[in-house]
Coordinates of C-alpha atoms in Angstrom, one line a residue:
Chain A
X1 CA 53.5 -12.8 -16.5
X2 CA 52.4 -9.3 -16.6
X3 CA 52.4 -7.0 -13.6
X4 CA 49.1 -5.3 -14.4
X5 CA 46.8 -5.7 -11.9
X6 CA 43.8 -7.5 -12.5
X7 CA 42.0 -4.4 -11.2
X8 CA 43.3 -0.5 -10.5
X9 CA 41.8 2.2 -8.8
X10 CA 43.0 5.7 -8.4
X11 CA 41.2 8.5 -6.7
X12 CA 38.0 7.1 -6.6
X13 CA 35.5 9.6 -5.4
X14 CA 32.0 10.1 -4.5
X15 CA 29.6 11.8 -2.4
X16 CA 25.8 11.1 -1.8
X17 CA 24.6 15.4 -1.8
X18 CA 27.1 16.6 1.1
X19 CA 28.2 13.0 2.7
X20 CA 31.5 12.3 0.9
X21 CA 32.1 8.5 0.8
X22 CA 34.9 7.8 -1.1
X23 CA 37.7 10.1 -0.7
X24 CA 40.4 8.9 -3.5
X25 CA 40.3 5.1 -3.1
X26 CA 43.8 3.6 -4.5
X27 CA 44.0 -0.1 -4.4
X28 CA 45.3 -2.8 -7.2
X29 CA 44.2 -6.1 -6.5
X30 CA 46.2 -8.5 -8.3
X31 CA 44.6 -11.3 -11.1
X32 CA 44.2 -14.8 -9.5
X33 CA 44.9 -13.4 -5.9
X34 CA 41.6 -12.7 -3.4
X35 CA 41.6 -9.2 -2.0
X36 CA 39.8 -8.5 1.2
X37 CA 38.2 -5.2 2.0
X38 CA 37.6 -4.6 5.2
X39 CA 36.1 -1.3 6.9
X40 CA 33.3 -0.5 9.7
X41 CA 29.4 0.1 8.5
X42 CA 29.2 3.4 6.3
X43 CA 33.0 3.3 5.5
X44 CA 32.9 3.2 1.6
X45 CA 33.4 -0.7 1.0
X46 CA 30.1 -1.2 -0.7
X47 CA 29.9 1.8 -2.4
X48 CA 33.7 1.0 -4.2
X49 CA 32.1 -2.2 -5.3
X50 CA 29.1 -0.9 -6.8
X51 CA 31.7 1.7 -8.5
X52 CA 33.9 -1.1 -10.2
X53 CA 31.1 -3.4 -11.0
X54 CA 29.6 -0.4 -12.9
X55 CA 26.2 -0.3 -11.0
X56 CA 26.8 3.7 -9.5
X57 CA 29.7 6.2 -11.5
X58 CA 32.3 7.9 -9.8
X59 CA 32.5 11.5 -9.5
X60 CA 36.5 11.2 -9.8
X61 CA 38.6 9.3 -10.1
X62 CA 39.7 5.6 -12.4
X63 CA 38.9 2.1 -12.3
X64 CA 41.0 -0.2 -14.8
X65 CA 39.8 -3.5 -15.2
X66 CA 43.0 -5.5 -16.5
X67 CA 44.5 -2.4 -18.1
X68 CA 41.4 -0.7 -19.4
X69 CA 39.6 2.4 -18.1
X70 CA 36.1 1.2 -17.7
X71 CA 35.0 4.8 -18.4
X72 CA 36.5 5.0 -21.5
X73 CA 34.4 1.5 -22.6
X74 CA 31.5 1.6 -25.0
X75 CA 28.3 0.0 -23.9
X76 CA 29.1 -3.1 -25.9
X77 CA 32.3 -3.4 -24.3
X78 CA 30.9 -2.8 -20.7
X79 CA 28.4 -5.2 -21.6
X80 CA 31.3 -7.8 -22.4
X81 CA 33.0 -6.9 -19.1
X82 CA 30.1 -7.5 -17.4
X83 CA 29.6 -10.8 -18.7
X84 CA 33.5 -12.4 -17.2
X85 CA 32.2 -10.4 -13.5
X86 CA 30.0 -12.5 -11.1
X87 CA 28.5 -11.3 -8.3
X88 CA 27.3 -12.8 -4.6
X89 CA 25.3 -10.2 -3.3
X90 CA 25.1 -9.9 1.0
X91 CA 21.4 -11.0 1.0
X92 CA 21.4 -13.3 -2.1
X93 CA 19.5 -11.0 -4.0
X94 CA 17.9 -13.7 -5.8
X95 CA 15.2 -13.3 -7.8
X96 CA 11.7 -14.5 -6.4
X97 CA 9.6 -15.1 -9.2
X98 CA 11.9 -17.5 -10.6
X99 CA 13.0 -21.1 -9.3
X100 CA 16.0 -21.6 -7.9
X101 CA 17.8 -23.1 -11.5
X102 CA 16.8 -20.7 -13.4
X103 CA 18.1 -18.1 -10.9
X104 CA 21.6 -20.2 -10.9
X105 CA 21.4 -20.2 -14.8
X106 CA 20.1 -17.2 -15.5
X107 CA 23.3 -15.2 -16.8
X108 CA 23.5 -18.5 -19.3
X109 CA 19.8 -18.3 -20.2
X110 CA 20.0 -14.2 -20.8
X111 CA 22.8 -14.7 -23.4
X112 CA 20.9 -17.6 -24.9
X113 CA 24.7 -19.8 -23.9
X114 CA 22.0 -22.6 -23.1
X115 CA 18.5 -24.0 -23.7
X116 CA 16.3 -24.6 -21.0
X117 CA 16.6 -28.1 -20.5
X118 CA 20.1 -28.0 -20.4
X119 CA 19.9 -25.4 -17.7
X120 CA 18.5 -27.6 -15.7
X121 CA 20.9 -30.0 -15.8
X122 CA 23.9 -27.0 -15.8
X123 CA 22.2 -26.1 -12.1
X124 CA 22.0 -29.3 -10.7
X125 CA 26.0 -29.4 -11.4
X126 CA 26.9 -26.0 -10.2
X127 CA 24.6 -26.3 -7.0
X128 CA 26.2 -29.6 -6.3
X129 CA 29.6 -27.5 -6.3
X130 CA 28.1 -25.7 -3.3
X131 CA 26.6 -28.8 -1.8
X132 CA 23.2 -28.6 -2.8
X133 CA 21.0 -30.9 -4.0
X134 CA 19.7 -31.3 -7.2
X135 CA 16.2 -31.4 -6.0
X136 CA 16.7 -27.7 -4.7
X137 CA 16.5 -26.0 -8.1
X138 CA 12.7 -27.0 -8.7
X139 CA 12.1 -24.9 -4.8
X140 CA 11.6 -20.9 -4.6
X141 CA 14.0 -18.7 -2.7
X142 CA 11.3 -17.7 -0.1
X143 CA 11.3 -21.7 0.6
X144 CA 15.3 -21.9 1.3
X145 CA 17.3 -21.0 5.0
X146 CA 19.5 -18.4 4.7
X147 CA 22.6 -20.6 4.0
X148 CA 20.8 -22.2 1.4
X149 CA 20.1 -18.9 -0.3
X150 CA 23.8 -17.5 -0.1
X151 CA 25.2 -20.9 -1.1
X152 CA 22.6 -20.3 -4.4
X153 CA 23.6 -16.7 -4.8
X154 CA 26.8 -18.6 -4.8
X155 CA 26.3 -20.9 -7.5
X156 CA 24.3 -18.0 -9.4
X157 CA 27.8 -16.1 -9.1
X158 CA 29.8 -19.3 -10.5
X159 CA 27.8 -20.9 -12.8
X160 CA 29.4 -18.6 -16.1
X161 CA 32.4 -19.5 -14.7
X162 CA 33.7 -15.7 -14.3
X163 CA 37.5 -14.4 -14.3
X164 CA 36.7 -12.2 -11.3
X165 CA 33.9 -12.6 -8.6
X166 CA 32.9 -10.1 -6.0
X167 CA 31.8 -11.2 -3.0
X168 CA 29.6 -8.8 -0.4
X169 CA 29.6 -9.7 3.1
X170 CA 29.2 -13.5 2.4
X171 CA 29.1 -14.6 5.8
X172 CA 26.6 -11.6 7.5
X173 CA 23.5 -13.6 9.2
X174 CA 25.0 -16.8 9.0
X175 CA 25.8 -18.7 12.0
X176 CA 29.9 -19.3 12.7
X177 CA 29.7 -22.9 11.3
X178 CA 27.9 -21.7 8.5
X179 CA 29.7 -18.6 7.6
X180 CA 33.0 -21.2 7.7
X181 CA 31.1 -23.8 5.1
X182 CA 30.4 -20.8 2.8
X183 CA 34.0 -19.4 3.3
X184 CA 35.3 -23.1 2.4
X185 CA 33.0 -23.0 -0.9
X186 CA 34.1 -19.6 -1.6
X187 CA 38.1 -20.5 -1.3
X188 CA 37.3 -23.8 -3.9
X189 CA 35.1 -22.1 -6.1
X190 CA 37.3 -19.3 -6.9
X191 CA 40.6 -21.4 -7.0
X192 CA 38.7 -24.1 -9.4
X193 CA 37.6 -21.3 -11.7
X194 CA 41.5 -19.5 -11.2
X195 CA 39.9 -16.6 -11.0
X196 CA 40.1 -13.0 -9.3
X197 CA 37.6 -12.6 -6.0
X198 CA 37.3 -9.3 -4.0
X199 CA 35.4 -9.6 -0.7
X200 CA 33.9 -7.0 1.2
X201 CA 33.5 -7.9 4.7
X202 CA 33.9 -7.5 8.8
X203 CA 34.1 -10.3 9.7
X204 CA 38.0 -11.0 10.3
X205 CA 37.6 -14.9 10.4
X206 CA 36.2 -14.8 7.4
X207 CA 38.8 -12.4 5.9
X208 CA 41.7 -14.5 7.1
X209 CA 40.0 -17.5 5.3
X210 CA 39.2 -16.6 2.1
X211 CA 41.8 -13.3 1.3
X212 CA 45.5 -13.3 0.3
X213 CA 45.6 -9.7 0.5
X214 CA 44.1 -7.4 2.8
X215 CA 43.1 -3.8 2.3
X216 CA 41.1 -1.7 5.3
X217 CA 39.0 1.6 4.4
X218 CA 38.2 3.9 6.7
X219 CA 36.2 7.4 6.3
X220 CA 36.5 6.7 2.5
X221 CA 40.5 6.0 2.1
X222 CA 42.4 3.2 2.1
X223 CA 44.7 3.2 5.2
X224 CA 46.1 -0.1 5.0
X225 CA 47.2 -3.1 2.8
X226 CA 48.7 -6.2 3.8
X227 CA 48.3 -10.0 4.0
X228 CA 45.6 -11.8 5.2
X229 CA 46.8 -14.0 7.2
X230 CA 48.5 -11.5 10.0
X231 CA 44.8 -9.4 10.6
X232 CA 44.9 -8.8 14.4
X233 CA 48.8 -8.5 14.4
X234 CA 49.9 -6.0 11.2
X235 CA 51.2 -3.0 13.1
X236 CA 48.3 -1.0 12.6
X237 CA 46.9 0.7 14.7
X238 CA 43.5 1.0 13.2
X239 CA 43.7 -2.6 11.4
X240 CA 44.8 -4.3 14.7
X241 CA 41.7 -2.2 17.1
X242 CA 39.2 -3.4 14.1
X243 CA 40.5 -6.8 13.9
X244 CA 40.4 -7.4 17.7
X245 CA 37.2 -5.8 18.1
X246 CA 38.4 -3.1 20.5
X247 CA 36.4 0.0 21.8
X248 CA 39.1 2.2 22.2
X249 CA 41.8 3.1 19.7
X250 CA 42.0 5.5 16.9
X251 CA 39.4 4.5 15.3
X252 CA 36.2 6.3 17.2
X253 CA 32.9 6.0 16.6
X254 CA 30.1 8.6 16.9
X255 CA 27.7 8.3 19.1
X256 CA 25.4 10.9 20.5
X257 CA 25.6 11.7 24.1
Chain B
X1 CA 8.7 41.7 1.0
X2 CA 11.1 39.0 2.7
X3 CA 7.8 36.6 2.9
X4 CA 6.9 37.4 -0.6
X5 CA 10.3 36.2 -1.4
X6 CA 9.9 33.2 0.7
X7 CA 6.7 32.3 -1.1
X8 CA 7.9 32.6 -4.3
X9 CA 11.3 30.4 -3.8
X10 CA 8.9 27.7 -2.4
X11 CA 6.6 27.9 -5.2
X12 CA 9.9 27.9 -7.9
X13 CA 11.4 24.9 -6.2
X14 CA 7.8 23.1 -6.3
X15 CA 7.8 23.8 -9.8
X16 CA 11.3 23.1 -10.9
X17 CA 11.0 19.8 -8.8
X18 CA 7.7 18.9 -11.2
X19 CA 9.0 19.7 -14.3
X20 CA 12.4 17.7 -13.3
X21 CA 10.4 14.6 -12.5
X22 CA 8.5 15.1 -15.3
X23 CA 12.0 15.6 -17.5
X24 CA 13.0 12.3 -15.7
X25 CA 10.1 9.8 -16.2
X26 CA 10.2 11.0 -19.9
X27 CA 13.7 10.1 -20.3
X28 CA 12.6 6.5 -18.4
X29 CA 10.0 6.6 -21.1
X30 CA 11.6 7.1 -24.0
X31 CA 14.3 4.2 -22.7
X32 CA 11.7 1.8 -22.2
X33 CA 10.3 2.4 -25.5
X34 CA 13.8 2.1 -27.4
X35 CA 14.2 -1.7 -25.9
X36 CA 11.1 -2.2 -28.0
X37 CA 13.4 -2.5 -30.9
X38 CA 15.9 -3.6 -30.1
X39 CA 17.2 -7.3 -29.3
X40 CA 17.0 -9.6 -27.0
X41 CA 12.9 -9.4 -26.6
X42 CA 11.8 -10.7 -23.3
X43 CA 8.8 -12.9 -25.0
X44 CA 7.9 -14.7 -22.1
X45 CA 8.2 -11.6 -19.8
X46 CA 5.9 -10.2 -22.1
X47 CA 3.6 -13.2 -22.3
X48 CA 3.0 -13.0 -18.0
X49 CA 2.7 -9.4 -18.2
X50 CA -0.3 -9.9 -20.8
X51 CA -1.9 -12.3 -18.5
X52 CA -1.5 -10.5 -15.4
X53 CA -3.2 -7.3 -17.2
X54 CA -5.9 -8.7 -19.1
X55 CA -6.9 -12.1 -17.8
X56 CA -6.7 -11.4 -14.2
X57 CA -8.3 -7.6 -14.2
X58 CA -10.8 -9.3 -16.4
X59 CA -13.5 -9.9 -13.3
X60 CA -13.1 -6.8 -11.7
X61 CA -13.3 -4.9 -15.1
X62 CA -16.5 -7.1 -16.2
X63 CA -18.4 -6.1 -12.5
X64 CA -17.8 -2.5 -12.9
X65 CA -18.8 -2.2 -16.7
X66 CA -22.1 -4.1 -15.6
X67 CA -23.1 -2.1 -13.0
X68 CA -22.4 1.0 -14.6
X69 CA -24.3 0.2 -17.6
X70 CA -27.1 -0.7 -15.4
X71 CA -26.8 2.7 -13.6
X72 CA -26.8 4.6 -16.2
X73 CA -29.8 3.1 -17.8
X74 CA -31.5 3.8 -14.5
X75 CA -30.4 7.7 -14.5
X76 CA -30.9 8.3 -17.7
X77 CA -34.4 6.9 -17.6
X78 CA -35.6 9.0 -14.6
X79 CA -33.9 12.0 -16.3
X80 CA -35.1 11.5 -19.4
X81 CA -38.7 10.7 -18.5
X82 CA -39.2 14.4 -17.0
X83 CA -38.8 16.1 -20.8
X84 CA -40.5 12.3 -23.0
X85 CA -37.1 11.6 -24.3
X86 CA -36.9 8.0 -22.7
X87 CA -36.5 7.0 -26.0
X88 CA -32.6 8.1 -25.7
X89 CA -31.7 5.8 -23.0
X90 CA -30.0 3.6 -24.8
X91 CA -28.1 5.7 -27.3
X92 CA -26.6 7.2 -24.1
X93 CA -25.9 4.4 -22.2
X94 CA -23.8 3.0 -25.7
X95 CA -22.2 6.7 -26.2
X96 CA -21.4 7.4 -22.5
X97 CA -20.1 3.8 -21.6
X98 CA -17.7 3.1 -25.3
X99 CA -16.5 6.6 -25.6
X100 CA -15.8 7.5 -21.6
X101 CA -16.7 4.9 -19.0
X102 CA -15.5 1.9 -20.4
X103 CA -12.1 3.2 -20.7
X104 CA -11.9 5.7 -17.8
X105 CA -13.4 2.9 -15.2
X106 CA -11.6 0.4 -16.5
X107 CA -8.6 2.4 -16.7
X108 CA -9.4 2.8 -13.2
X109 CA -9.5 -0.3 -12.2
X110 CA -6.4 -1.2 -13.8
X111 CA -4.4 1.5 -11.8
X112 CA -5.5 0.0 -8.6
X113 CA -4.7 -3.4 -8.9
X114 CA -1.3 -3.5 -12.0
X115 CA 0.1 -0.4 -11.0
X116 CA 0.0 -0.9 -7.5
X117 CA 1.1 -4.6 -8.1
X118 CA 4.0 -3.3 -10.6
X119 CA 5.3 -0.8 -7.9
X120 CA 5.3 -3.2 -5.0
X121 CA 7.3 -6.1 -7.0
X122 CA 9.6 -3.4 -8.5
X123 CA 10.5 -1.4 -5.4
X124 CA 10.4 -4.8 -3.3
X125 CA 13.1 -5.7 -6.6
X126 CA 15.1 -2.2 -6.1
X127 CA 15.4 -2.7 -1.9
X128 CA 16.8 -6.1 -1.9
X129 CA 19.2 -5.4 -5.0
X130 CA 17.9 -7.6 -7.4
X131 CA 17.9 -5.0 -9.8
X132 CA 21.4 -4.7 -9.6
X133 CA 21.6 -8.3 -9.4
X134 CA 20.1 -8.2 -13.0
X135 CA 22.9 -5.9 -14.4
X136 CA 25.4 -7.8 -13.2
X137 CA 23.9 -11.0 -14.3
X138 CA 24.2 -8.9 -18.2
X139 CA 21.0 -7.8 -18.0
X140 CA 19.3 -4.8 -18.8
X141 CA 16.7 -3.8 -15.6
X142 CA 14.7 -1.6 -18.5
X143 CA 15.0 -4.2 -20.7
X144 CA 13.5 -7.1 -18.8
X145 CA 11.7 -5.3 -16.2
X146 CA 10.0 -2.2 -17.6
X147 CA 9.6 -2.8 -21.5
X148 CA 7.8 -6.0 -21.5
X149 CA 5.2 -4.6 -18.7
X150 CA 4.5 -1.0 -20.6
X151 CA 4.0 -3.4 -24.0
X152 CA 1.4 -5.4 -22.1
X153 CA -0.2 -2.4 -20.4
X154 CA -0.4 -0.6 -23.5
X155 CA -2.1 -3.6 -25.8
X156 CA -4.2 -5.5 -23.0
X157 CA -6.0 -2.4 -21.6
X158 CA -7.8 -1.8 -25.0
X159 CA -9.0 -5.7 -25.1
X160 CA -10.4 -5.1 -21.3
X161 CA -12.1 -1.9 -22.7
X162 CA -14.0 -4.0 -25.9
X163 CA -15.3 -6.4 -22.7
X164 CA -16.4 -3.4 -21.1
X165 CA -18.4 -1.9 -23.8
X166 CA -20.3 -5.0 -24.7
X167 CA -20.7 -5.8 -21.0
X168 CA -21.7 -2.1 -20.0
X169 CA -24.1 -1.9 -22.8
X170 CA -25.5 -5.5 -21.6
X171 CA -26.3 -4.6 -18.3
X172 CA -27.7 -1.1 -19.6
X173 CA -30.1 -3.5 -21.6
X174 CA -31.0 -5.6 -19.0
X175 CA -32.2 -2.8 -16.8
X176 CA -33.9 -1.1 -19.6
X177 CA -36.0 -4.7 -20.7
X178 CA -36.4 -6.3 -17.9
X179 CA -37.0 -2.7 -15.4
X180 CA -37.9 0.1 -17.7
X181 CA -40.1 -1.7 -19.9
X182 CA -38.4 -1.6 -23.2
X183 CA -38.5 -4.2 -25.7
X184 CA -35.4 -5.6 -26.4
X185 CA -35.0 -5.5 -30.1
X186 CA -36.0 -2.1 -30.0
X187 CA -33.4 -1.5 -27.4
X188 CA -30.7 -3.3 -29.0
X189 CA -31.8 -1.5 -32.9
X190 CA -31.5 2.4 -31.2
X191 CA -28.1 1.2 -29.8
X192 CA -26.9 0.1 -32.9
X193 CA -28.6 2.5 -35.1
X194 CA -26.8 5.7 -33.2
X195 CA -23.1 4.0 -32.4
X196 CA -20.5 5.0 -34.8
X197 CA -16.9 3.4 -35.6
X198 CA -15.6 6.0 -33.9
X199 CA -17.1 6.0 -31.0
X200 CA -15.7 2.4 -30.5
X201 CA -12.0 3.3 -32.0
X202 CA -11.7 6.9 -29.9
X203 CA -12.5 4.7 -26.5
X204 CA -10.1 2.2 -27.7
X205 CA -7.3 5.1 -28.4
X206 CA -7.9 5.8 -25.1
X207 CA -7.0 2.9 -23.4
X208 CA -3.9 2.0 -24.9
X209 CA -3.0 5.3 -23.9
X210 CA -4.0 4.6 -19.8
X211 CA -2.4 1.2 -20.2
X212 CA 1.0 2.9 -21.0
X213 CA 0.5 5.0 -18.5
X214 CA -0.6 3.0 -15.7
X215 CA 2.1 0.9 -16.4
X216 CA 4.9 3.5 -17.0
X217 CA 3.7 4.9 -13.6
X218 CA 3.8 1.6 -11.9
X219 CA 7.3 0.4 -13.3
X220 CA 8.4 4.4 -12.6
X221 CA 7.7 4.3 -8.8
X222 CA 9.0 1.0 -7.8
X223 CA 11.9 1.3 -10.3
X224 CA 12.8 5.0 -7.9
X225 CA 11.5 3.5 -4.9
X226 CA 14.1 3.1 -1.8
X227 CA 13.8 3.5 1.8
X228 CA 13.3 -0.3 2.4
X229 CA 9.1 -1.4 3.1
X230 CA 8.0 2.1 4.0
X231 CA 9.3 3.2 0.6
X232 CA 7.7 0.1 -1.6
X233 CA 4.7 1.3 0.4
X234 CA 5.2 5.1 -0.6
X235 CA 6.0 4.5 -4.3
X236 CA 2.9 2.0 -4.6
X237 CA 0.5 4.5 -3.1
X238 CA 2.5 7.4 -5.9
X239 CA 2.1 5.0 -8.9
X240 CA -1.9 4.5 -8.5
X241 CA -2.4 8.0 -7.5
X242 CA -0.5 9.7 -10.0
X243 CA -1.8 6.9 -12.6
X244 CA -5.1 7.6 -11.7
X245 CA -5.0 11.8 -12.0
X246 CA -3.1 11.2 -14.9
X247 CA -6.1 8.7 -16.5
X248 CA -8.6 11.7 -15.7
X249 CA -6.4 14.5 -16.9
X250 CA -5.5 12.4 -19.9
X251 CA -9.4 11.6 -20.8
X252 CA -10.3 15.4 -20.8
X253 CA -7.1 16.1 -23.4
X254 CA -7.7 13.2 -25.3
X255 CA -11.6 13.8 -25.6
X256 CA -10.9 17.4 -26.8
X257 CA -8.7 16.0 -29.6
X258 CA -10.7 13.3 -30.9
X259 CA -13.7 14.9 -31.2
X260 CA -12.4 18.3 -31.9
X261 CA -14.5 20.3 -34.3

């Protein structure tokens, strides 16, 4: 089996006008393994996974995507990249003038994969993979609860059956018992589809579920990596205050007196 | 001489800041149009946006053109009674309402309820990241968002504007037989007698032009729109008033070049 990571990143910059974000990000997250990213509000997780999935461009800096510098890619090959990615975006994102199967299928509808009327019948099998009924892909988004909506975002994100899936803040504004269900979907979908997930999150339950690898960001560099399962106890100073939650420690926010 | 300095940097950096948005929605422009040709072709996207623009603006189109028709035959008359030319009442009520107020007011019209409806579902679209949602979903955002709507705008605003004429010049005729005392076959022979093809064609010109651009102005400003509610609100309020100078500006430029002499 090779030893090239599923995804590489080295010295990943960017700045929003003076407000540096990332500050030479270099991670490898390895194929079939989920990687955690964990890191306080404003500490450059989102912003590294809108760099690899291609939606804002470094100003330095690479991202290889199984060996291949995505900067170097032509459109159509992007475009091909993009097509094995899925995505489950922290508030669903899900589009509103649509129901909820043809949001589902709507990667497999764009690349005419499937007709209509089998798309119907492709939803109803993918949201029953996230434990939804088949009656729920005739409702509208604004109809569902917030679970509902992530565990469709979900089965949007699945349903093309992807090689790596992303996964921001899955369990933000859910309640414990929910976040825990959607972690438990997350963990089968992506070891059904043996595929590579990278989660951005801060919520350390949730990170011990679903990761096998750990990486923490701060100020726009990666400071640690390291298993999942040992958050709270790595040695770390930083990892160990974030992961119990503690006010005082190295890490410092700022407040205004 | 430091103020004079002052002035002028603040006048340069209002003026480079125009001509970059103007460099920028060109670009966004010119993007959208290239999608146009080339495949997949968002049909049914297409198909909605059509409806949207010409079905449902239809009523509010149809009111105004009636109303101004029937104006105009009413100011016309009084004006033109003072010098015994009532006689040209309705050659300009046809020639004002087909070569400038179908198309301006319905242009109009347009701007206030697509454009501000385009912004709001765009920029509601760009602050909850289903636009990003669509690229990684391998979808082009231009592609299905902004071509099909600029398509619709720029064919369904010149159908609105044939409604409006005939209605305009209706309500014009009403007032004039059943007010000003004319008969109606006379009415109807002076308005057909004096209207030319291109009277018709140069209003119609017009409108496809005000369609793309109310609709190129509405995709625009919810497509840069951020800033969460208060920003859908901001680029909204941009996309009808800039739609709506630009309709104006546009008629003055347009007008000049079509019936250049």
């Amino acid at each position: 089996m090779s030893d090239t990571p599923k995804i590489r990143l080295r010295g990943l910059t960017k700045a929003f006008g003076s407000k540096v974000v990332l500050d030479g990000v270099d991670l490898d997250i390895r194929a079939r393994h989920s990687m955690v990213i964990l890191g306080g509000s404003g500490s450059g997780k989102s912003v590294t996974l809108k760099c690899i999935l291609g939606l804002i461009t470094p100003d330095a800096g690479t991202i290889e995507i199984d060996g291949q510098d995505v900067a170097r890619m032509s459109r159509r090959e992007r475009e091909a990249l993009n097509d094995r990615i899925g995505m489950l975006f922290q508030n669903g994102a899900l589009f509103d003038s649509l129901p909820v199967w043809e949001n589902v299928c709507f990667k497999l509808l764009a690349q005419r994969r499937i007709s209509r009327r089998a798309a119907r019948d492709k939803a109803a099998e993918v949201l029953a993979q996230v434990g939804l009924a088949a009656s729920v892909g005739d409702l509208s988004p604004a109809e569902l609860s917030g679970g509902m909506q992530k565990r469709v975002g979900l089965a949007r994100a699945i349903a093309a059956e992807p090689d790596i899936i992303f996964f921001d803040e899955p369990t933000t504004g859910l309640d414990p018992i929910m976040g825990a269900v959607i972690d438990g979907l997350i963990v089968d979908c992506v070891e059904k589809l043996g595929a590579t997930a990278v989660s951005i999150t801060h919520d350390m339950a949730s990170a011990r579920r679903i990761g096998d690898d750990a990486a923490m960001i701060h100020k726009g560099r990666i400071v640690w990596r390291g298993g999942a399962a040992n958050l709270g106890e790595t040695g770390n100073a930083m990892v160990d205050q974030f992961a119990r939650g503690e006010r005082e420690g190295p890490i410092q926010m700022e407040l205004r007196k | 001489m430091d103020r004079t300095l002052d002035l002028t940097a603040a006048l340069g950096r209002v003026v480079i800041g125009f001509l970059r948005s103007v460099g920028a929605i060109a670009i966004f422009a010119a993007e959208a149009i290239s999608h146009l040709v080339r495949p997949p072709f968002h049909g049914r996207l297409f198909l909605k946006a059509f409806i949207e623009i010409a079905w449902f603006s239809l009523p509010v189109v149809a009111l105004t053109a009636v109303f101004t028709g029937m104006v105009l035959a009413l100011q016309s008359y009084t004006g033109f009674s003072r010098f015994n030319a009532e006689g040209a009442v309705a050659n300009v009520v046809v020639l004002s309402i087909t070569r400038e107020l179908g198309p301006v007011l319905a242009g109009l019209m347009v701007a206030g309820r697509i454009g501000a409806a385009f912004a709001a579902e765009i920029g509601t679209m760009r602050v909850t990241d289903q636009i990003d949602a669509l690229s990684t979903l391998s979808t082009n955002p231009m592609k299905y968002l902004v071509t099909p709507r600029i398509l619709a705008g720029t064919l369904a605003l010149p159908l609105l504007v044939v409604v409006a004429d005939i209605l305009g010049v209706m309500g014009g005729w009403l007032i004039g037989t059943q007010q000003l005392g004319f008969a109606s076959g006379a009415y109807l022979k002076s308005t057909f007698d004096f209207l030319h093809a291109a009277d018709v064609i140069s209003g119609l010109i017009k409108a496809a032009v005000f369609g793309f651009v109310i609709t190129l102005m509405g995709c625009w400003a919810g497509y840069q729109s951020g800033g969460g509610a208060q920003g859908v609100g901001r680029a909204t309020t941009s996309a009808v008033v800039a739609s709506s100078i630009l309709i104006l500006a546009l008629d003055y430029i347009l007008t000049a070049i079509l019936f250049a002499r």
